[in-house]
Short mmCIF file of C-alpha atoms and ligand atoms in Angstrom, two decimals:
data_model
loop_
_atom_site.label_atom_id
_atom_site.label_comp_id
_atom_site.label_asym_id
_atom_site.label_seq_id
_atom_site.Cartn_x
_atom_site.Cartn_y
_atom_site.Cartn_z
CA UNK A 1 200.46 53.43 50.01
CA UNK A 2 200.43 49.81 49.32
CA UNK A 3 196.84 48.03 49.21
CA UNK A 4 196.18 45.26 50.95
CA UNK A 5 194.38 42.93 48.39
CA UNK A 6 198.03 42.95 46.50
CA UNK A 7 199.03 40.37 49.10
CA UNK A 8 196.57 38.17 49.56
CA UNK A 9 194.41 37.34 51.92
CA UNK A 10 196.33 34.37 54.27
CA UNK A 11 198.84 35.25 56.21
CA UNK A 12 201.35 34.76 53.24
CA UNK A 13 202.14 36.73 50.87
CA UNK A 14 204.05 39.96 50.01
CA UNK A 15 204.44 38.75 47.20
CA UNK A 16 207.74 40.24 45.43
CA UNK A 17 208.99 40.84 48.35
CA UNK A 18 210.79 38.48 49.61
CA UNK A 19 211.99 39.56 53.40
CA UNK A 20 208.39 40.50 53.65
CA UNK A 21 206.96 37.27 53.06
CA UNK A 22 209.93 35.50 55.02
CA UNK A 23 208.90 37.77 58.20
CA UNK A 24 205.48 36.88 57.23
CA UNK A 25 206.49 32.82 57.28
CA UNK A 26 208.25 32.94 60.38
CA UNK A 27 205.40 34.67 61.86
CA UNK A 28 202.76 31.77 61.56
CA UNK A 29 205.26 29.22 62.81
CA UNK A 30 206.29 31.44 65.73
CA UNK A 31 202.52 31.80 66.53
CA UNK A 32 201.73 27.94 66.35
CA UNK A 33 204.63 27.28 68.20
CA UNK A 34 203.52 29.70 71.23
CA UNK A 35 200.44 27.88 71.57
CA UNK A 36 202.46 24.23 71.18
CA UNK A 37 204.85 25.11 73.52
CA UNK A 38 202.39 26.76 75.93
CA UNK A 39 203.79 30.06 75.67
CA UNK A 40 200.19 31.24 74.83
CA UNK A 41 197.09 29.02 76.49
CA UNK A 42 194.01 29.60 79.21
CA UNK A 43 196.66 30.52 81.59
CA UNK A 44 198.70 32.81 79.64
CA UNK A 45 196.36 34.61 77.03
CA UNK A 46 198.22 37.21 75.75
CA UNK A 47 202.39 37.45 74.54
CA UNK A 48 204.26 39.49 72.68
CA UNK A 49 206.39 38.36 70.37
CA UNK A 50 209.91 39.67 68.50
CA UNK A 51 211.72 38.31 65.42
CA UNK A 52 215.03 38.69 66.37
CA UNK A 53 216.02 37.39 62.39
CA UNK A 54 214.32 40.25 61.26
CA UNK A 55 215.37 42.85 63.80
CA UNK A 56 218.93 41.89 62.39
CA UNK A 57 217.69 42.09 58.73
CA UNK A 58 216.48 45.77 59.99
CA UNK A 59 219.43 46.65 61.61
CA UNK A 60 221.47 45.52 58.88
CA UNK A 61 219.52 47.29 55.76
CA UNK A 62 219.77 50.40 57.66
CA UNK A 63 223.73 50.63 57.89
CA UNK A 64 223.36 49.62 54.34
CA UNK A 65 220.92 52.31 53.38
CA UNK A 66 223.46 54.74 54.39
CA UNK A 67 226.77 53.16 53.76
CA UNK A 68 225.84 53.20 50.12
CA UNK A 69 225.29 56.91 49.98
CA UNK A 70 227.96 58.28 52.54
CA UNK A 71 231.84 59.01 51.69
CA UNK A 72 233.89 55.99 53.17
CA UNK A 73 235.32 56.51 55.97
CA UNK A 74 232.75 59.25 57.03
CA UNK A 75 232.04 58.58 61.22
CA UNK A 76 228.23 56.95 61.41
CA UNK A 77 226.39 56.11 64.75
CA UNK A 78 222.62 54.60 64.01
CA UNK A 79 221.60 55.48 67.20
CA UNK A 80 217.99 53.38 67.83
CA UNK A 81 215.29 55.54 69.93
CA UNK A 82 214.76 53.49 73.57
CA UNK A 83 211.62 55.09 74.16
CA UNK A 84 210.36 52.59 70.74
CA UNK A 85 211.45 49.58 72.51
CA UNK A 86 212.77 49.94 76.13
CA UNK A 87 213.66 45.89 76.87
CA UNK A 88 216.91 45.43 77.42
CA UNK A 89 217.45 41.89 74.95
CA UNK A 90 216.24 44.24 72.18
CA UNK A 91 219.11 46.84 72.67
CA UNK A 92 221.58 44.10 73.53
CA UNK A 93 220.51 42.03 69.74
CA UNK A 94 220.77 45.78 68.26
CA UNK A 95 224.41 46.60 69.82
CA UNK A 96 225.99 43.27 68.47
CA UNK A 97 224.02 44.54 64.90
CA UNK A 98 226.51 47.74 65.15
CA UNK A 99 223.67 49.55 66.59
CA UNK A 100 223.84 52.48 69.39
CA UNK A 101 221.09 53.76 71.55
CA UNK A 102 219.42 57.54 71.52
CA UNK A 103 217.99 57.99 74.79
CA UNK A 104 215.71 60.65 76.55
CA UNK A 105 215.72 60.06 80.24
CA UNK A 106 218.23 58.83 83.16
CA UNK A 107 215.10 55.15 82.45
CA UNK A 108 216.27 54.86 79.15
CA UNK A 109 219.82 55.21 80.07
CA UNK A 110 220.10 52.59 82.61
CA UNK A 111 218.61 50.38 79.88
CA UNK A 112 220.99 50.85 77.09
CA UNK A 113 224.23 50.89 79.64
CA UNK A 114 222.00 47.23 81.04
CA UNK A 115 222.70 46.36 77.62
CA UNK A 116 225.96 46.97 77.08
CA UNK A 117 226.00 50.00 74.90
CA UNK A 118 229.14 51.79 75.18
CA UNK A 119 229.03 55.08 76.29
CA UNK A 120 230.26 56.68 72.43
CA UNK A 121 227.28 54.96 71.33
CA UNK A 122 225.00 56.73 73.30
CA UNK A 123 223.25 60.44 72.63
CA UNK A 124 220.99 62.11 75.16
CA UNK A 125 218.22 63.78 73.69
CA UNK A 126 215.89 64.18 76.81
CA UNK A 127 213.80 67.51 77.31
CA UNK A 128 214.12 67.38 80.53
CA UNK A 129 217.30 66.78 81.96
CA UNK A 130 218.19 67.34 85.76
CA UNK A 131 221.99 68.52 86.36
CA UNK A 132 222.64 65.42 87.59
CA UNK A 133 221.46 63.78 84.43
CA UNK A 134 223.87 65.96 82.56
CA UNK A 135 226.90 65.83 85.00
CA UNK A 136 226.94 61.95 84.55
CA UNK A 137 226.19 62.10 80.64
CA UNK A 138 229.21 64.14 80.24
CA UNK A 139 231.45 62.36 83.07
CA UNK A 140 230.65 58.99 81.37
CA UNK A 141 231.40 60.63 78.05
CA UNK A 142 228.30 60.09 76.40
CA UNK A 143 227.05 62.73 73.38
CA UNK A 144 224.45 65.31 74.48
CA UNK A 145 222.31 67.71 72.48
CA UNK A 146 221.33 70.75 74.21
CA UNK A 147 217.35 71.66 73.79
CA UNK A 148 217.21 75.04 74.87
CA UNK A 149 219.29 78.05 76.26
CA UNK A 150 218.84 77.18 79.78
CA UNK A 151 220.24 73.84 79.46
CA UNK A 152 223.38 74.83 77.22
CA UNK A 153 223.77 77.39 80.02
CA UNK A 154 223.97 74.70 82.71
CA UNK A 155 226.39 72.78 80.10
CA UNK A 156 228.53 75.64 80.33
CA UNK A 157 228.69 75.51 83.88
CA UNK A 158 230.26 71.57 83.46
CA UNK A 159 232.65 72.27 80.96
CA UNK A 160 234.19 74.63 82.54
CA UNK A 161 233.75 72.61 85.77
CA UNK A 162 235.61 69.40 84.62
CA UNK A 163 237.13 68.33 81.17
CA UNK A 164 234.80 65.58 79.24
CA UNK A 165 235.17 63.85 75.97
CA UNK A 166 230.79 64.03 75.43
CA UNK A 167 230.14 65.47 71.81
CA UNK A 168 227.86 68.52 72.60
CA UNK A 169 225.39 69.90 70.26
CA UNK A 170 222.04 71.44 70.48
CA UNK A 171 218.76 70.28 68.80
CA UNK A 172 217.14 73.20 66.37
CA UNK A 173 213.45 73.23 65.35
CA UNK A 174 213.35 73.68 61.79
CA UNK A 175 209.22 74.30 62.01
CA UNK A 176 208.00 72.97 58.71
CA UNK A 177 204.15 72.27 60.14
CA UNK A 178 202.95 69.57 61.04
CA UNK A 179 202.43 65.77 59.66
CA UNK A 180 199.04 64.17 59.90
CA UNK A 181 199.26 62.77 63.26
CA UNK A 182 199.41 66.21 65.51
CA UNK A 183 200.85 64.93 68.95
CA UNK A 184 203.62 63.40 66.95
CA UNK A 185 204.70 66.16 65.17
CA UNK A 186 207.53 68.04 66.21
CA UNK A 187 208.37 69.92 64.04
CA UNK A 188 205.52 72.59 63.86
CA UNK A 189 205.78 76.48 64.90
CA UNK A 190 204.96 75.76 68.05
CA UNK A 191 206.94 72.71 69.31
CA UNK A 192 207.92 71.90 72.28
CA UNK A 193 211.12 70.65 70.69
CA UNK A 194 214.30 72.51 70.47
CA UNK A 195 215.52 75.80 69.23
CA UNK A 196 212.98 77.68 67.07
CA UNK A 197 214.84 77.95 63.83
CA UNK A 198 212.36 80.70 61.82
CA UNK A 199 211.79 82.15 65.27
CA UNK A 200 212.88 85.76 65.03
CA UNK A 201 216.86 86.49 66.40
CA UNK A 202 217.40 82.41 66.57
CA UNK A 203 219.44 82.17 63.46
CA UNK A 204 221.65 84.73 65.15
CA UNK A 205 221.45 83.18 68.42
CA UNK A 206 223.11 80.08 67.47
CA UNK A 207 225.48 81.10 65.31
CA UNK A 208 226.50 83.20 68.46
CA UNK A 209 226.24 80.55 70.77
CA UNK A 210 228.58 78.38 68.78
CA UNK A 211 231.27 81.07 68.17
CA UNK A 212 231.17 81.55 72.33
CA UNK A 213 231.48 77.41 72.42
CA UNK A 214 233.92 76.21 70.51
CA UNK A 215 232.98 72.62 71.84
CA UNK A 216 229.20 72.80 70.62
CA UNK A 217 230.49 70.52 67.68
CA UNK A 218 226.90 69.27 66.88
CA UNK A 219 223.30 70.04 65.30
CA UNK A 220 220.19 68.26 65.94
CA UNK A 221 217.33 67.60 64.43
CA UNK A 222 214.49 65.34 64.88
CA UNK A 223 211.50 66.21 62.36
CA UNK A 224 210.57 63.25 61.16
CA UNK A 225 207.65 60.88 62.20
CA UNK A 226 204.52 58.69 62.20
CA UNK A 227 202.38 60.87 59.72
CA UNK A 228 205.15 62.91 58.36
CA UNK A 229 205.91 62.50 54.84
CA UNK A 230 209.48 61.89 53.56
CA UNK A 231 209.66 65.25 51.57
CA UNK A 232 209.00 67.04 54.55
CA UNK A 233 211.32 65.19 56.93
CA UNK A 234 214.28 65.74 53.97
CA UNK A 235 213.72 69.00 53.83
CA UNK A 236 214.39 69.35 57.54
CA UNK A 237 217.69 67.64 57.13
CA UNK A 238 218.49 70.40 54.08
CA UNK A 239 217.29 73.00 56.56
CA UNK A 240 219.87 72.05 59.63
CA UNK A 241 222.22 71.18 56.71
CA UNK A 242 222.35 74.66 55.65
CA UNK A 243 222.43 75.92 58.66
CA UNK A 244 225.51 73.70 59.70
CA UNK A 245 227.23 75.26 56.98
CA UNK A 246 226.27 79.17 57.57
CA UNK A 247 227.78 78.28 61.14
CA UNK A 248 231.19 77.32 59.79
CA UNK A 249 231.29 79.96 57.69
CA UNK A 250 230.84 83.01 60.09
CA UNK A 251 232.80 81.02 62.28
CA UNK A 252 235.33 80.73 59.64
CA UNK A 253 236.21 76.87 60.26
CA UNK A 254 234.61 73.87 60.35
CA UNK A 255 233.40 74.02 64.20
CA UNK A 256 230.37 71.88 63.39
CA UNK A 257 231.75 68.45 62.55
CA UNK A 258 228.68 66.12 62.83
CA UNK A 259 224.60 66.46 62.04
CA UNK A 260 222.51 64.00 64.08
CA UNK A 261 219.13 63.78 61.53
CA UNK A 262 217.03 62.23 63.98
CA UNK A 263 214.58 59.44 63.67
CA UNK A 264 210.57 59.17 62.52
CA UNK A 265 210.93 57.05 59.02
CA UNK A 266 207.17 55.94 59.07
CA UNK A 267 206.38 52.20 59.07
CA UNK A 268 203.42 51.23 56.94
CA UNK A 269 200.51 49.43 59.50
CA UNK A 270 198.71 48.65 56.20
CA UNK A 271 199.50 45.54 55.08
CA UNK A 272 203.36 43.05 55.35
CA UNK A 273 205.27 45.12 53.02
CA UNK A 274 207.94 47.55 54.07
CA UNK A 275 207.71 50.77 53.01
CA UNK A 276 209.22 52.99 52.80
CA UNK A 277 212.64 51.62 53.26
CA UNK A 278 215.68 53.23 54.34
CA UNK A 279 217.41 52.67 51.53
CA UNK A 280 214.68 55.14 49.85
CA UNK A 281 214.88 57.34 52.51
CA UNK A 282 218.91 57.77 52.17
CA UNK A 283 218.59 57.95 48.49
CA UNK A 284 216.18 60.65 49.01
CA UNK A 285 218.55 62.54 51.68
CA UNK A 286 221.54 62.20 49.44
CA UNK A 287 219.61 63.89 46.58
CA UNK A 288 218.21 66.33 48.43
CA UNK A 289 220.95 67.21 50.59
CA UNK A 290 224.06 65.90 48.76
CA UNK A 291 227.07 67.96 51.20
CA UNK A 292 225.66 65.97 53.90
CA UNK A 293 227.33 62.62 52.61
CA UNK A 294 230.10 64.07 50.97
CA UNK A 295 232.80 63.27 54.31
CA UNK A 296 233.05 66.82 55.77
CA UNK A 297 230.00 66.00 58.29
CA UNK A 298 229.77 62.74 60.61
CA UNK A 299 226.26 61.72 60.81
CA UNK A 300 223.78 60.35 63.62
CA UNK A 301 220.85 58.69 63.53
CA UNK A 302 217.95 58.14 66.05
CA UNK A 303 215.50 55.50 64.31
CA UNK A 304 213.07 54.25 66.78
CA UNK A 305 209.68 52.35 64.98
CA UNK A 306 211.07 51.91 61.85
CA UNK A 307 213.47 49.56 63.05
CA UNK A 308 211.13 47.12 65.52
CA UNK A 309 207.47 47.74 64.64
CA UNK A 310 206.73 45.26 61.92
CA UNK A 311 208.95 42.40 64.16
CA UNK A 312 206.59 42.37 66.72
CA UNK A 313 203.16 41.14 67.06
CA UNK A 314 200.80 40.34 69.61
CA UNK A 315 198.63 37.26 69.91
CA UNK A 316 195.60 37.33 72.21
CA UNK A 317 193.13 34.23 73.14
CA UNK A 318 189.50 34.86 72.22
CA UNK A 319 187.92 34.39 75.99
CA UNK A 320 184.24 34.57 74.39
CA UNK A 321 182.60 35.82 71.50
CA UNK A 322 178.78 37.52 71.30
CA UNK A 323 176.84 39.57 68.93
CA UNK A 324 175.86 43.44 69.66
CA UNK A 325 173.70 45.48 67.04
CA UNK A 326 174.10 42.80 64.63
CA UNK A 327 178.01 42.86 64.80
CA UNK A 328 180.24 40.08 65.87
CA UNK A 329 182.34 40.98 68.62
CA UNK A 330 185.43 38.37 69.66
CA UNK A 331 186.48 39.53 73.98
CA UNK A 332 190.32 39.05 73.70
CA UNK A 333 193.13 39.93 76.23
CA UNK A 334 194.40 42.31 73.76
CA UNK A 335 193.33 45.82 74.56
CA UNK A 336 194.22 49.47 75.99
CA UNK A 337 197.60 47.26 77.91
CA UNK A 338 199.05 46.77 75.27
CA UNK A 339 197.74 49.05 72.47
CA UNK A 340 197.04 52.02 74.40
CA UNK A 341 197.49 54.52 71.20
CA UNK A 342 195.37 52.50 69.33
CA UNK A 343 192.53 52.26 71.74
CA UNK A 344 192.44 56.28 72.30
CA UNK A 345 192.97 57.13 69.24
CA UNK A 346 192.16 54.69 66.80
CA UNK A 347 191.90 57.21 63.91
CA UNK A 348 195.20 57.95 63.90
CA UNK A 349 197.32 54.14 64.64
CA UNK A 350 194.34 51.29 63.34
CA UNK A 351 195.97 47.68 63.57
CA UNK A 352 195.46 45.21 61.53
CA UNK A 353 194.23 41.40 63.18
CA UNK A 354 195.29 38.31 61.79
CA UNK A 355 193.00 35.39 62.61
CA UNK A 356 194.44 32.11 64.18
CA UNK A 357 192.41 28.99 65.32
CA UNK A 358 192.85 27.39 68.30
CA UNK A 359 195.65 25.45 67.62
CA UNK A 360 197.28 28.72 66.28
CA UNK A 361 196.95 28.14 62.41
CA UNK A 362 196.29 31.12 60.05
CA UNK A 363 192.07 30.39 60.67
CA UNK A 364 190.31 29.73 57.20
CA UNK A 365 186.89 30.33 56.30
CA UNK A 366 184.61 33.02 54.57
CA UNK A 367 185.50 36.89 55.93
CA UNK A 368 182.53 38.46 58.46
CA UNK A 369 182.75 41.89 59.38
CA UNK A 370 183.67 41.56 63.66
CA UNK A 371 184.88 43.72 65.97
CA UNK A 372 188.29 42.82 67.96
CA UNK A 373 187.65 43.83 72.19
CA UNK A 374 190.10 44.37 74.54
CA UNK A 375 189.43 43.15 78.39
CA UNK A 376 189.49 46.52 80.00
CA UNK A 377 185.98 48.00 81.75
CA UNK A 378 185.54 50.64 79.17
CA UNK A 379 183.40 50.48 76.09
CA UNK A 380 186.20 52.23 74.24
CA UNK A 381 188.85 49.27 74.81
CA UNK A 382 188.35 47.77 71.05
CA UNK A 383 191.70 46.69 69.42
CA UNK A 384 189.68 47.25 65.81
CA UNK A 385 186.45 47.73 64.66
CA UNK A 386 185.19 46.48 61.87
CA UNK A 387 187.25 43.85 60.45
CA UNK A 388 186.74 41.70 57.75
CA UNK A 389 188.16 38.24 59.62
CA UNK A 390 187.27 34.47 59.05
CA UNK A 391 185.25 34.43 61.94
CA UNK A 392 186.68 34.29 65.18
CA UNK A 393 185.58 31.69 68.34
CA UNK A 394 186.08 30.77 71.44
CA UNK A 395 189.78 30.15 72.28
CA UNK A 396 190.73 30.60 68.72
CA UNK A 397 193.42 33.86 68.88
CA UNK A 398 193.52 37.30 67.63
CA UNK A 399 197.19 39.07 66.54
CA UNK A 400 197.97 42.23 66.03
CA UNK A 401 201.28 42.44 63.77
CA UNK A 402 203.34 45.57 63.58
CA UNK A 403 203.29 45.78 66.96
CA UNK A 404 207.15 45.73 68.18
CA UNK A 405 207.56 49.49 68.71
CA UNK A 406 205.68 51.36 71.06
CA UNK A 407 203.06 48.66 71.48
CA UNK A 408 203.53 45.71 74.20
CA UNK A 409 206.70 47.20 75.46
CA UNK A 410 204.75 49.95 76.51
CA UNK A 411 202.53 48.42 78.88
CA UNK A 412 199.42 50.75 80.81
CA UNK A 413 198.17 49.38 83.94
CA UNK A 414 194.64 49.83 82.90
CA UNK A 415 192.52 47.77 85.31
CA UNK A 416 195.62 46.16 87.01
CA UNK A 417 196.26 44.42 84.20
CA UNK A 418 199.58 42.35 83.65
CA UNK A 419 202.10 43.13 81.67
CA UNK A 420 202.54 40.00 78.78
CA UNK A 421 205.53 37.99 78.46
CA UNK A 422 207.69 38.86 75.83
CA UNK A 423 209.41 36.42 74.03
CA UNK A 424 211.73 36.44 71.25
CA UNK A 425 211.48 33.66 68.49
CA UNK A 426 214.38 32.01 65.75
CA UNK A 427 213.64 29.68 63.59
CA UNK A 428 215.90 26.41 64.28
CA UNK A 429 218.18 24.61 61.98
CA UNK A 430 216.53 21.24 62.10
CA UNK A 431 213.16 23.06 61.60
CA UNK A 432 210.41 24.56 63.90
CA UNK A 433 210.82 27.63 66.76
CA UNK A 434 213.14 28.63 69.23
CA UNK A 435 212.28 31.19 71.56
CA UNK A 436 214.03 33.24 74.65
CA UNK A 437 212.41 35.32 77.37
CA UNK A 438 212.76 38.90 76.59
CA UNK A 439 210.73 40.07 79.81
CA UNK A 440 209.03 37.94 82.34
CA UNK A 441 204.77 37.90 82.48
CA UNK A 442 203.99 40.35 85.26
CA UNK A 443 203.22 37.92 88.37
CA UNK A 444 200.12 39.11 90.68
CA UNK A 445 202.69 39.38 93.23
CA UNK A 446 204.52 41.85 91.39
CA UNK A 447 200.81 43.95 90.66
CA UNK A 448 200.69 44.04 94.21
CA UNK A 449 204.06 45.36 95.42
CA UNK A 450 203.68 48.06 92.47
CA UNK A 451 200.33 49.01 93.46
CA UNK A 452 201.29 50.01 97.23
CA UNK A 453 201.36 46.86 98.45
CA UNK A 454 203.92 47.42 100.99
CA UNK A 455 202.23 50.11 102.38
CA UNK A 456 199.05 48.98 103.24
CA UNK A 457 198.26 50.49 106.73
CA UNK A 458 199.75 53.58 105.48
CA UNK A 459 196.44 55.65 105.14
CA UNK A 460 194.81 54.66 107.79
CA UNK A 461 197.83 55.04 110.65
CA UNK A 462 198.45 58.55 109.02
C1 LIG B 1 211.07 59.52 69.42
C2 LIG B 1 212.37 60.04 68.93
C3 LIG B 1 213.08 59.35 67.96
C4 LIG B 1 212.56 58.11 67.28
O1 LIG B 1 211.39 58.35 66.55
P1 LIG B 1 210.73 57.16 65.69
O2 LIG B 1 209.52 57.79 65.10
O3 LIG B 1 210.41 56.07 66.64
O4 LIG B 1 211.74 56.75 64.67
C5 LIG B 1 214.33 59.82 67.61
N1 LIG B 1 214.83 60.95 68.16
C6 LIG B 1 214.17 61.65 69.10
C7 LIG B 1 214.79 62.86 69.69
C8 LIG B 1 212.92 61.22 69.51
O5 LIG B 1 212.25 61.93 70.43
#
């Protein structure tokens, strides 16, 4: 864990670390900008922003990571996880960085094919899939991993039914317990994931199931993530490694060509620096599990948060500001919309706020201990409690960094709400911000048609 008072107490910093305190850099301007450029004003008091130079720097440090430790040659798809970030620009900037899409329902699909993401790039993970979902994932050629008997059952039923050129695999449970964030845990004994690897008869199972297929060419494993530490998500990998390996063995050839290790590196909410990085995590995996890299397995990769989280940040307007019990308390537009895992369960994903003035400037001025509202009706809609802040005021703003993966792209309709603009931002050559529209502010029109509003006699005639 890295502590906070290493890096100051601006919004520079990260010190010795110099793509931190770049991201950190480009983060003021892009703020000040929004406000000068009226992204971000009394009409529009809440965005979201992205840093599409340090998406790429993401992007590119994770094919890195693993080109370093992997046999040349050896196939590699860095699948990213569309549930993290579902907006189409982001998976579009990721594709032309070399990276493919892991996606989990027919949504997330649509999004990534939106994109452009060519149908090799793709792997379909979902729980859930109808056998229509599968019939087009394996008519469009896309790679599937099986979750459960049932499904590689119905799988059975297509490939015999028509010839496809989909990698198949199924996902396996390794159950190593749980991280310290229970809901995101998947690997524990009783997960909802997968195959049950240390379930009794499983072992045997698969390696039965795989003899009968000689087209399931693929394991799967996904055992990493918020909460979960690095040892534990490595050992995972070793676990489906080995098991890879018993396969071929009884099988007596090398039937299982390709281990897809999942996703879930953790991103550090605790300050600008990265950590860990995935050039520690690969280092890590090719200790622990050095056959893996070694050219005889093709690998896949389903990063998700790891690879957008600290590029995006939220900045809120400060509608009012009162005092409760003796603590200041700054009303924002920032609440259970756009952080909804923060707001219910605050123990578990606390943001940090940066303070801007009104002009969007890092705001100066002696820390007081304030609390950071949302503008839902519920006393529970606090964005952070607690923080030590220059003080904020009226129509100064509030941001919440780290907040590019499952945050503002993940919008609740609390309240009727709107969903934020999203914007990207660049710095330009001759100085100061570009930005592009990611996604559209949510018009009232729009809140209206969603909620019904086509429909409105349609109680009352019924
Ligand atoms: C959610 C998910 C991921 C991505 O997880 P992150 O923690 O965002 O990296 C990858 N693979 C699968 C199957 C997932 O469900």
């Amino acid at each position: 864990m890295v502590d906070m008072k290493d890096f100051g107490t601006g919004h520079t910093g990260a010190e010795g670390h110099p793509e931190d305190a770049e991201r950190v850099a480009r983060r003021d301007e892009a703020v000040r900008a929004a406000v000068e450029q009226g992204l971000l004003g009394p009409d529009a008091p809440i965005v979201g922003l992205l840093d599409v130079a340090g998406i790429r720097d993401s992007a590119a440090a994770l094919r890195a990571a693993f080109d370093a430790v992997i046999a040349p040659g050896t196939p590699v798809l860095h699948a990213f996880a569309v549930k993290a970030t579902p907006l189409v620009p982001v998976l579009s900037l990721l594709r032309a960085a070399g990276i493919g899409a892991e996606v989990a329902s027919a949504g997330e699909l649509a999004l990534a094919r939106a994109a452009g993401v060519a149908p090799e790039h793709i792997v379909l993970d979902a729980p859930a899939k109808t056998p229509a979902e599968l019939r087009e994932a394996l008519e469009l050629g896309i790679a599937v991993n099986a979750d459960n008997p049932q499904e590689l059952a119905r799988i059975d039923g297509l490939v015999r039914a028509a010839k496809t050129s989909s990698p198949l695999g199924i996902r396996v449970n390794p159950q190593l317990g749980a991280g310290a964030i229970e809901a995101l845990s998947t690997a524990t004994a009783t997960s909802k994931f997968g195959v049950a690897l240390r379930d009794e008869g499983a072992r045997e199972w698969l390696v039965r199931a795989c003899t009968e297929r000689p087209w399931l060419t693929r394991l799967h494993a996904h055992s990493g993530s918020q909460g979960i530490p690095l040892s534990l998500m490595a050992q995972g990998v070793a676990e489906t490694y080995a098991l890879a390996e018993e396969i071929n063995r009884r099988i007596g050839r090398r039937q299982i060509d390709t281990i897809d290790i999942g996703g879930g590196l953790p991103v550090n909410f605790s300050s600008d620096v990265t950590t860990p990085t995935y050039a520690q995590y690969a280092r890590l995996l090719a200790e622990a599990v050095p056959g893996l890299f070694d050219g005889r397995y093709g690998l896949v990769t389903e990063f998700g948060r790891s690879l957008l989280a600290k590029h995006g940040t939220v900045v809120a307007r400060v509608e009012y500001t009162k005092r409760a019990g003796g603590r200041a308390v700054a009303v924002t537009h920032a609440g259970v919309q756009v952080a909804t895992r923060t707001v219910y369960a605050p123990a578990s994903w606390p943001l940090r706020i940066l303070a801007y003035d009104a002009k969007g400037r890092p705001k100066e001025g002696p820390e007081v201990v304030q609390d950071v509202a949302g503008p839902a009706c519920f006393a529970g809609d606090l964005l952070a409690t607690g923080q030590a802040l220059p003080l904020l005021e009226q129509g100064d703003h509030a941001a919440a960094p780290d907040t590019g993966a499952y945050y503002f792209a993940h919008h609740y309709a609390y309240n009727s709400l709107t969903r934020p603009g999203v914007y990207g931002y660049a710095p330009r050559v001759d100085g100061g911000i570009r930005f592009a529209v990611v996604r559209e502010p949510q018009t009232l029109e729009e809140v209206v048609a969603e909620s019904g509003g086509g429909h409105t006699g349609a109680l009352t005639a019924l």
